[in-house]
Coordinates of C-alpha atoms in Angstrom, one line a residue:
X1 CA -119.1 -41.6 59.7
X2 CA -120.5 -41.7 56.2
X3 CA -120.3 -37.9 56.1
X4 CA -116.6 -38.0 57.2
X5 CA -115.7 -40.5 54.5
X6 CA -117.5 -38.5 51.9
X7 CA -115.5 -35.3 52.9
X8 CA -112.2 -37.1 52.8
X9 CA -112.8 -38.6 49.3
X10 CA -113.8 -35.2 47.9
X11 CA -110.6 -33.6 49.3
X12 CA -108.5 -36.4 47.9
X13 CA -110.1 -36.1 44.4
X14 CA -109.6 -32.3 44.5
X15 CA -105.9 -32.6 45.4
X16 CA -105.5 -35.3 42.7
X17 CA -107.0 -33.0 40.1
X18 CA -104.6 -30.1 41.1
X19 CA -101.6 -32.4 41.1
X20 CA -102.4 -33.9 37.7
X21 CA -103.0 -30.4 36.2
X22 CA -99.6 -29.2 37.6
X23 CA -97.9 -32.4 36.4
X24 CA -99.2 -31.9 32.9
X25 CA -97.9 -28.4 32.8
X26 CA -94.5 -29.5 34.0
X27 CA -94.3 -32.2 31.4
X28 CA -95.2 -29.9 28.6
X29 CA -92.7 -27.3 29.7
X30 CA -89.9 -29.9 30.1
X31 CA -90.4 -31.2 26.6
X32 CA -90.2 -27.6 25.3
X33 CA -86.9 -27.1 27.2
X34 CA -85.5 -30.4 25.8
X35 CA -86.4 -29.4 22.3
X36 CA -84.6 -26.1 22.8
X37 CA -81.4 -27.8 24.0
X38 CA -81.4 -30.1 21.0
X39 CA -81.1 -27.2 18.6
X40 CA -77.7 -26.8 17.1
X41 CA -76.1 -23.3 17.0
X42 CA -75.8 -21.7 13.6
X43 CA -72.3 -20.7 12.4
X44 CA -72.3 -17.5 10.4
X45 CA -69.5 -16.9 7.9
X46 CA -68.9 -13.3 6.9
X47 CA -67.2 -12.0 3.8
X48 CA -64.1 -10.0 4.3
X49 CA -65.7 -6.5 4.1
X50 CA -68.6 -7.4 6.4
X51 CA -66.3 -9.1 8.8
X52 CA -64.2 -5.9 9.1
X53 CA -67.3 -3.9 9.8
X54 CA -68.4 -6.3 12.5
X55 CA -65.0 -6.3 14.1
X56 CA -65.1 -2.5 14.2
X57 CA -68.4 -2.6 16.1
X58 CA -67.2 -5.1 18.7
X59 CA -67.1 -3.8 22.3
X60 CA -63.7 -2.9 23.7
X61 CA -62.7 -2.9 27.3
X62 CA -65.6 -2.9 29.7
X63 CA -68.1 -1.6 27.1
X64 CA -71.0 -3.9 26.8
X65 CA -72.9 -3.3 23.6
X66 CA -75.0 -5.6 21.6
X67 CA -73.8 -6.2 18.1
X68 CA -76.2 -7.1 15.4
X69 CA -75.1 -10.1 13.4
X70 CA -76.3 -10.3 9.8
X71 CA -78.6 -13.2 9.2
X72 CA -77.4 -16.3 7.4
X73 CA -78.1 -16.3 3.7
X74 CA -80.5 -18.9 2.6
X75 CA -79.1 -21.7 0.4
X76 CA -80.5 -21.6 -3.1
X77 CA -81.3 -24.8 -4.9
X78 CA -79.0 -25.8 -7.7
X79 CA -80.5 -24.7 -11.0
X80 CA -79.5 -23.3 -14.3
X81 CA -78.6 -19.8 -12.9
X82 CA -76.4 -21.5 -10.3
X83 CA -74.5 -23.2 -13.1
X84 CA -74.0 -19.9 -14.9
X85 CA -72.7 -18.3 -11.7
X86 CA -70.3 -21.2 -11.2
X87 CA -69.0 -20.9 -14.8
X88 CA -68.5 -17.1 -14.5
X89 CA -66.8 -17.5 -11.1
X90 CA -64.3 -20.0 -12.6
X91 CA -63.4 -17.5 -15.3
X92 CA -62.9 -14.8 -12.7
X93 CA -60.1 -16.7 -10.9
X94 CA -62.0 -19.2 -8.7
X95 CA -60.7 -22.7 -8.8
X96 CA -62.6 -26.1 -8.7
X97 CA -61.6 -28.7 -6.2
X98 CA -62.0 -32.5 -6.3
X99 CA -64.0 -32.7 -3.0
X100 CA -65.7 -29.3 -2.7
X101 CA -67.7 -27.9 -5.6
X102 CA -66.3 -24.4 -5.5
X103 CA -63.5 -22.7 -3.6
X104 CA -62.8 -19.0 -3.3
X105 CA -59.7 -17.5 -4.7
X106 CA -56.4 -18.0 -2.8
X107 CA -56.3 -16.0 0.4
X108 CA -54.1 -13.0 0.5
X109 CA -52.2 -14.4 3.5
X110 CA -51.1 -17.4 1.4
X111 CA -48.2 -15.6 -0.3
X112 CA -44.6 -15.0 0.4
X113 CA -42.8 -11.9 -1.0
X114 CA -45.6 -11.4 -3.5
X115 CA -45.6 -15.0 -4.7
X116 CA -48.8 -16.9 -4.0
X117 CA -48.9 -20.5 -2.9
X118 CA -51.7 -22.9 -2.2
X119 CA -52.3 -25.4 0.6
X120 CA -52.9 -29.0 -0.3
X121 CA -56.0 -30.6 1.2
X122 CA -56.0 -33.8 3.1
X123 CA -57.0 -35.8 0.0
X124 CA -54.7 -34.1 -2.5
X125 CA -52.9 -36.7 -4.6
X126 CA -50.8 -34.5 -6.7
X127 CA -47.6 -35.2 -4.8
X128 CA -48.0 -39.0 -4.9
X129 CA -49.0 -39.0 -8.5
X130 CA -46.2 -36.8 -9.8
X131 CA -43.5 -38.4 -7.7
X132 CA -44.5 -41.9 -8.7
X133 CA -44.6 -41.2 -12.4
X134 CA -41.4 -39.1 -12.3
X135 CA -39.5 -42.1 -11.0
X136 CA -40.3 -43.9 -14.3
X137 CA -37.7 -43.5 -17.1
X138 CA -40.4 -44.0 -19.7
X139 CA -42.5 -41.1 -18.2
X140 CA -39.4 -38.9 -18.0
X141 CA -38.6 -39.4 -21.6
X142 CA -42.2 -39.1 -22.9
X143 CA -43.5 -36.3 -20.6
X144 CA -40.2 -34.4 -20.3
X145 CA -40.3 -34.1 -16.5
X146 CA -37.7 -34.8 -13.9
X147 CA -37.8 -35.0 -10.1
X148 CA -35.4 -33.0 -8.0
X149 CA -35.3 -33.2 -4.2
X150 CA -33.4 -31.2 -1.7
X151 CA -32.6 -27.5 -1.3
X152 CA -29.1 -27.7 -2.8
X153 CA -30.1 -29.6 -5.9
X154 CA -33.1 -27.4 -6.6
X155 CA -31.1 -24.2 -6.1
X156 CA -28.4 -25.5 -8.5
X157 CA -31.1 -26.3 -11.1
X158 CA -32.7 -22.8 -10.8
X159 CA -29.3 -21.0 -11.0
X160 CA -28.5 -22.9 -14.1
X161 CA -31.7 -21.9 -15.8
X162 CA -33.9 -25.1 -15.4
X163 CA -37.6 -24.5 -15.7
X164 CA -39.6 -25.5 -12.5
X165 CA -43.2 -26.7 -12.9
X166 CA -44.3 -27.6 -9.4
X167 CA -42.6 -27.1 -6.0
X168 CA -43.9 -29.0 -2.9
X169 CA -42.7 -27.7 0.4
X170 CA -43.5 -28.4 4.1
X171 CA -42.8 -25.0 5.7
X172 CA -42.4 -21.4 4.7
X173 CA -38.8 -21.5 5.9
X174 CA -38.0 -24.2 3.4
X175 CA -39.5 -22.1 0.6
X176 CA -37.5 -19.0 1.7
X177 CA -34.3 -21.0 1.2
X178 CA -35.0 -21.1 -2.5
X179 CA -34.5 -18.1 -5.0
X180 CA -38.1 -16.9 -5.0
X181 CA -37.5 -14.6 -8.0
X182 CA -37.1 -17.7 -10.2
X183 CA -40.3 -19.4 -8.9
X184 CA -42.9 -16.9 -10.2
X185 CA -44.1 -19.2 -13.0
X186 CA -44.1 -22.4 -10.9
X187 CA -47.0 -23.8 -9.0
X188 CA -46.2 -23.7 -5.2
X189 CA -48.0 -26.2 -3.0
X190 CA -47.6 -26.5 0.8
X191 CA -48.0 -30.0 2.0
X192 CA -47.5 -31.8 5.2
X193 CA -44.0 -33.0 6.1
X194 CA -45.4 -36.5 6.6
X195 CA -46.5 -36.7 3.0
X196 CA -43.0 -35.6 1.8
X197 CA -41.4 -38.1 4.1
X198 CA -43.7 -40.8 2.7
X199 CA -42.7 -40.2 -0.9
X200 CA -39.1 -39.1 -0.4
X201 CA -36.0 -41.3 -1.3
X202 CA -33.8 -39.6 1.2
X203 CA -33.1 -40.9 4.7
X204 CA -33.5 -37.4 6.2
X205 CA -35.9 -35.5 3.9
X206 CA -35.4 -31.8 3.7
X207 CA -39.0 -30.9 3.1
X208 CA -38.9 -29.7 -0.5
X209 CA -39.5 -31.5 -3.8
X210 CA -39.5 -30.0 -7.2
X211 CA -40.9 -31.2 -10.6
X212 CA -38.9 -29.6 -13.4
X213 CA -39.0 -29.7 -17.2
X214 CA -36.3 -32.1 -18.5
X215 CA -33.3 -29.8 -18.9
X216 CA -31.4 -29.4 -22.2
X217 CA -27.7 -29.2 -21.7
X218 CA -27.2 -26.8 -24.5
X219 CA -29.7 -24.3 -23.0
X220 CA -28.4 -24.2 -19.4
X221 CA -25.9 -21.7 -18.1
X222 CA -22.9 -22.9 -16.1
X223 CA -20.9 -20.8 -13.7
X224 CA -17.6 -22.7 -13.8
X225 CA -16.5 -22.0 -17.4
X226 CA -13.3 -20.2 -16.5
X227 CA -11.9 -23.3 -14.6
X228 CA -12.5 -25.8 -17.4
X229 CA -9.9 -27.7 -19.3
X230 CA -10.3 -29.2 -22.9
X231 CA -11.0 -32.7 -21.4
X232 CA -14.1 -34.6 -22.5
X233 CA -15.3 -37.7 -20.6
X234 CA -17.2 -40.5 -22.4
X235 CA -19.1 -43.1 -20.4
X236 CA -19.5 -46.5 -22.0
X237 CA -21.9 -49.2 -20.5
X238 CA -21.9 -47.6 -17.0
X239 CA -25.1 -49.1 -15.7
X240 CA -24.7 -48.6 -11.9
X241 CA -26.5 -45.4 -10.8
X242 CA -24.1 -44.8 -7.9
X243 CA -21.0 -45.2 -10.1
X244 CA -22.4 -42.9 -12.8
X245 CA -23.3 -40.2 -10.3
X246 CA -19.8 -40.4 -8.7
X247 CA -18.2 -40.2 -12.1
X248 CA -20.2 -37.1 -13.0
X249 CA -19.2 -35.5 -9.6
X250 CA -15.5 -36.2 -10.3
X251 CA -15.9 -34.8 -13.9
X252 CA -17.3 -31.6 -12.5
X253 CA -14.6 -31.4 -9.8
X254 CA -11.9 -31.9 -12.4
X255 CA -13.2 -29.2 -14.7
X256 CA -14.1 -31.3 -17.7
X257 CA -15.4 -29.6 -20.8
X258 CA -18.3 -32.0 -21.3
X259 CA -19.6 -35.5 -20.5
X260 CA -21.0 -37.8 -23.2
X261 CA -23.1 -40.8 -22.2
X262 CA -23.3 -43.5 -24.9
X263 CA -26.4 -45.7 -25.3
X264 CA -26.3 -48.5 -22.7
X265 CA -25.6 -46.2 -19.7
X266 CA -28.1 -45.8 -16.9
X267 CA -30.6 -42.9 -17.2
X268 CA -29.0 -39.5 -16.4
X269 CA -32.0 -38.4 -14.3
X270 CA -32.3 -41.5 -12.2
X271 CA -32.9 -40.5 -8.5
X272 CA -29.8 -42.4 -7.4
X273 CA -27.7 -40.8 -10.0
X274 CA -28.9 -37.4 -8.9
X275 CA -28.1 -38.1 -5.3
X276 CA -24.6 -39.4 -6.0
X277 CA -23.8 -36.6 -8.5
X278 CA -24.4 -33.8 -5.9
X279 CA -25.6 -31.2 -8.4
X280 CA -23.0 -32.1 -11.1
X281 CA -25.8 -32.1 -13.7
X282 CA -26.0 -28.3 -13.5
X283 CA -22.2 -27.6 -13.4
X284 CA -21.1 -28.9 -16.8
X285 CA -22.8 -30.0 -20.1
X286 CA -23.9 -33.6 -20.0
X287 CA -25.3 -35.2 -23.2
X288 CA -27.0 -38.6 -22.7
X289 CA -28.3 -41.5 -24.8
X290 CA -25.9 -40.8 -27.7
X291 CA -25.0 -43.1 -30.5
X292 CA -21.3 -43.5 -31.2
X293 CA -21.7 -41.4 -34.4
X294 CA -23.1 -38.7 -32.3
X295 CA -20.3 -39.1 -29.7
X296 CA -17.8 -38.6 -32.5
X297 CA -19.7 -35.5 -33.7
X298 CA -19.6 -33.8 -30.2
X299 CA -15.7 -33.9 -30.3
X300 CA -13.6 -31.4 -32.3
X301 CA -11.5 -32.8 -35.1
X302 CA -8.1 -32.3 -33.3
X303 CA -9.2 -34.2 -30.1
X304 CA -7.5 -37.6 -29.4
X305 CA -9.5 -40.3 -27.6
X306 CA -8.0 -42.7 -25.1
X307 CA -9.7 -45.6 -23.2
X308 CA -9.3 -46.7 -19.6
X309 CA -8.4 -50.3 -19.6
X310 CA -7.7 -52.7 -16.7
X311 CA -6.5 -55.6 -18.8
X312 CA -2.9 -54.5 -19.3
X313 CA -0.4 -57.3 -20.0
X314 CA 2.0 -55.8 -22.6
X315 CA 5.3 -54.4 -21.4
X316 CA 5.8 -50.7 -22.0
X317 CA 9.5 -50.8 -22.9
X318 CA 11.7 -53.8 -23.7
X319 CA 14.3 -52.5 -21.4
X320 CA 11.8 -51.9 -18.5
X321 CA 9.3 -54.4 -17.1
X322 CA 6.0 -53.3 -15.7
X323 CA 7.1 -54.5 -12.3
X324 CA 9.8 -51.8 -12.3
X325 CA 7.0 -49.3 -11.4
X326 CA 6.7 -51.0 -8.0
X327 CA 3.2 -52.3 -8.5
X328 CA 1.3 -53.9 -11.4
X329 CA -2.1 -55.4 -11.9
X330 CA -2.7 -59.1 -12.2
X331 CA -2.6 -60.2 -15.9
X332 CA -5.9 -61.1 -17.4
X333 CA -7.0 -62.4 -20.8
X334 CA -6.9 -59.8 -23.5
X335 CA -9.8 -59.0 -25.7
X336 CA -8.1 -60.3 -28.8
X337 CA -5.4 -62.8 -29.7
X338 CA -2.3 -60.9 -31.0
X339 CA -1.4 -63.7 -33.4
X340 CA -4.7 -63.7 -35.2
X341 CA -6.4 -61.1 -37.3
X342 CA -10.0 -62.2 -36.7
X343 CA -12.1 -64.2 -34.3
X344 CA -13.0 -67.8 -34.8
X345 CA -16.5 -66.8 -35.8
X346 CA -15.3 -64.8 -38.7
X347 CA -16.0 -61.4 -37.2
X348 CA -13.5 -58.6 -37.2
X349 CA -11.2 -58.5 -34.2
X350 CA -11.3 -55.4 -31.9
X351 CA -8.8 -52.7 -32.7
X352 CA -5.3 -53.0 -31.3
X353 CA -4.2 -50.0 -29.2
X354 CA -0.9 -49.3 -27.5
X355 CA -0.8 -49.4 -23.8
X356 CA 0.3 -46.5 -21.6
X357 CA 0.5 -45.9 -17.8
X358 CA -1.8 -43.2 -16.5
X359 CA 1.1 -41.0 -15.5
X360 CA 2.6 -40.9 -19.0
X361 CA 2.2 -37.8 -21.2
X362 CA -1.1 -38.7 -22.9
X363 CA -2.9 -35.3 -22.6
X364 CA -0.6 -32.7 -24.2
X365 CA -3.5 -31.3 -26.2
X366 CA -7.4 -31.5 -26.1
X367 CA -8.3 -35.0 -25.3
X368 CA -11.2 -37.4 -24.7
X369 CA -11.3 -40.2 -22.2
X370 CA -13.6 -43.3 -22.4
X371 CA -14.5 -45.1 -19.1
X372 CA -16.3 -48.4 -19.3
X373 CA -18.6 -50.1 -16.7
X374 CA -17.3 -52.7 -14.3
X375 CA -19.5 -55.5 -15.6
X376 CA -19.5 -55.1 -19.3
X377 CA -16.3 -53.1 -19.8
X378 CA -15.4 -51.3 -23.0
X379 CA -17.4 -51.9 -26.2
X380 CA -15.9 -52.5 -29.6
X381 CA -17.3 -49.1 -30.7
X382 CA -15.3 -47.4 -28.0
X383 CA -12.1 -49.1 -29.2
X384 CA -12.8 -48.2 -32.8
X385 CA -13.3 -44.6 -31.9
X386 CA -10.0 -44.6 -30.0
X387 CA -8.2 -46.1 -33.0
X388 CA -9.7 -43.5 -35.3
X389 CA -8.7 -40.7 -32.9
X390 CA -5.1 -42.0 -32.4
X391 CA -5.7 -43.0 -28.8
X392 CA -4.1 -45.5 -26.4
X393 CA -5.2 -47.8 -23.6
X394 CA -4.5 -46.3 -20.2
X395 CA -4.0 -48.5 -17.2
X396 CA -3.4 -47.9 -13.5
X397 CA -0.8 -50.2 -12.0
X398 CA -1.9 -52.1 -8.9
X399 CA -0.3 -54.5 -6.5
X400 CA -0.5 -58.2 -7.5
X401 CA -3.6 -60.3 -6.9
X402 CA -5.9 -57.3 -7.2
X403 CA -8.4 -57.6 -10.0
X404 CA -9.4 -54.0 -10.8
X405 CA -10.5 -50.7 -9.4
X406 CA -14.0 -49.3 -9.1
X407 CA -14.9 -47.5 -12.4
X408 CA -15.6 -44.3 -10.5
X409 CA -12.3 -44.4 -8.7
X410 CA -10.3 -45.2 -11.8
X411 CA -12.1 -42.3 -13.6
X412 CA -11.2 -39.9 -10.9
X413 CA -7.5 -40.8 -11.0
X414 CA -7.4 -40.5 -14.8
X415 CA -9.4 -37.3 -14.9
X416 CA -7.2 -35.4 -12.4
X417 CA -4.1 -36.7 -14.1
X418 CA -5.4 -35.5 -17.4
X419 CA -6.2 -32.1 -15.9
X420 CA -2.7 -31.8 -14.5
X421 CA -1.1 -32.6 -17.9
X422 CA -3.4 -30.2 -19.7
X423 CA -2.6 -27.3 -17.4
X424 CA 1.1 -28.0 -17.7
X425 CA 0.8 -28.0 -21.5
X426 CA -1.2 -24.8 -21.4
X427 CA 1.3 -23.0 -19.2
X428 CA 4.1 -24.2 -21.5
X429 CA 2.3 -22.9 -24.5
X430 CA 1.7 -19.5 -22.9
X431 CA 5.5 -19.2 -22.1
X432 CA 6.4 -20.0 -25.7
X433 CA 3.9 -17.4 -26.9
X434 CA 5.3 -14.8 -24.5
X435 CA 8.9 -15.4 -25.6
X436 CA 7.9 -15.2 -29.3
X437 CA 6.2 -11.9 -28.8
X438 CA 9.3 -10.5 -27.0
X439 CA 7.4 -9.8 -23.7
X440 CA 9.1 -10.5 -20.4
X441 CA 7.7 -13.3 -18.2
X442 CA 6.8 -12.0 -14.8

């Protein structure tokens, strides 16, 4: 019995030793396998020339060939030589980025019809920075930059000769809609449409925003010169952006010779003015922020100046009452007392001008028209200029109990009436000239 127990214990100890030895081998090999699975694959980035060589060696079809991949270059520690390489690479056309230390030159694929553009990174703040500051009137006047949004407005600016600085676009189709030959000196940046939508003032953004140098009216070229008439529009205290933009649009449609904005008007390059004007900034000369002496200097000597007035109370003709026209505005208090030569404070009274209906013959020759704002109306300077230039107060008769018209609506009525009278006078002058020269009128 003792012999049997001894044999069993020896066999058990032998099997235990074998099992433990196998178990240790399995544990060691399993740890090795786990360590191998934890290793991350190495991504190899090839230069363009080496990548083309590797692509040429790749197997095609059913060919199964092994391709040798060049080993990854070791990263050198930053030292003085690395700084010299970085400086020389920047001089050779490489550009520095805010997040990455060094970026290669623009890819050849990032160009359209030979014009290169760059793709904005996720943290690029150029769009938000330029748009936010371009909306400030102080920045526009100090830095000389304006913000234009939309394909039509940017195309009008480029065709007129405005100088673009930076163009942000969302897709290549939006960039192709612009005259690319005039964008060679501009910086083109492709951004996400969400970024443009975030910083856009439009309800439905078109995906293109441009930063331009502040245009000079005397240096722009206008395509509608042959359709203009010698009619100058002068804006006085027009402080509503929508009204000013609509007035400029009407002036461009009526073929005005020029528009003069006196001090006190809203900024010409305000985003709301640009939207309401619909490109009128680039269809006729517009001079802004002028003193009244400068306004007088922009007008030729033979130009008469009339003012648009809604406070008409004087009868046009002793034999005819204003009600004979069928409709008349509600009488309001005049600017001055006809029986007094000065105000109670001792200041000089505003000039007295004759009244005339808008359909009377007030534009037989080159003429200027002053339109005031709805809140502040005409200034004394405007009335003095009209008195100096032998002008009159023009009014638009209305039905009773109506206060006044919108300034943009009144300006459109007077501008198109002035255009009609000027064209009629020009045609009459041409007929007289033909008859004097003895030529037959066809």
